[in-house]
C-alpha positions as a printed Julia matrix, in Angstrom:
80×3 Matrix{Float64}:
 103.1   110.64   83.36
 100.64  108.35   83.25
  98.79  108.33   79.7
  96.84  105.06   79.63
  94.82  106.33   82.75
  91.2   107.1    81.21
  89.23  107.65   84.61
  89.26  108.72   87.91
  89.37  105.26   89.56
  91.95  103.6    87.4
  94.13  106.88   87.95
  93.78  105.77   91.56
  94.36  102.46   91.06
  97.31  102.88   89.64
  98.78  105.55   91.71
  98.59  102.55   94.58
  99.92   99.98   92.59
 103.13  102.08   91.87
 103.48  103.14   95.42
 103.14   99.61   96.94
 105.69   98.22   94.64
 108.01  100.91   95.0
 107.28  100.09   99.03
 107.53   96.76   99.34
 110.75   96.59   97.2
 114.38   96.32   98.91
 117.14   97.91   97.43
 120.33   96.75   98.14
 123.28   99.53   98.26
 127.18   98.91   99.79
 125.84  100.61  102.47
 123.4    98.38  103.26
 120.09   97.14  102.33
 116.97  100.12  102.01
 113.31  100.19  101.89
 112.17  103.35  100.51
 108.88  105.24  101.43
 106.84  106.86   98.7
 104.76  110.09   99.48
 103.27  112.38   96.47
 100.87  114.17   94.95
  99.24  113.72   91.82
  96.79  115.26   89.65
  95.18  114.51   86.11
  95.49  116.37   83.17
  92.87  117.85   80.5
  93.56  119.4    77.2
  93.75  122.7    78.28
  95.88  123.03   81.44
  99.33  124.78   81.78
 102.24  123.28   82.77
 102.75  125.41   86.1
  99.45  125.08   87.38
  99.51  120.81   87.38
 103.27  121.57   88.6
 101.86  123.64   91.74
  98.32  121.62   92.25
 101.04  118.34   92.68
 103.47  120.03   95.08
 101.05  121.45   96.96
  99.23  118.2    97.13
 102.39  116.46   97.77
 103.01  118.52  101.15
  99.5   117.84  102.31
 100.69  114.27  101.97
 104.06  114.31  104.14
 102.1   116.26  106.68
  99.68  113.08  106.65
 102.9   110.64  106.99
 104.72  108.58  104.97
 103.48  106.06  102.07
 100.74  108.47  101.43
  98.75  109.87   98.2
  96.88  112.74   97.68
  94.83  112.6    94.77
  91.83  115.42   93.93
  89.82  113.51   91.63
  88.53  116.0    88.38
  85.67  115.9    86.69
  86.17  114.48   83.23
């Protein structure tokens, strides 16, 4: 949940920054170093949105992202 994003542009920028921070970090494990890829769908909420609708939208967009490859974000800006 990104409660502090007041515009589509701020939301998209925040998602990109988050993705970059995750995928450029090395995670040290007992088995060795891991590099994580990030693929997700995202949706902005509005006051009367139903939770299940938001989950379904983000889930559908995540699968579209996965079809396009690694390190992808699908975010369909909503009218404010």
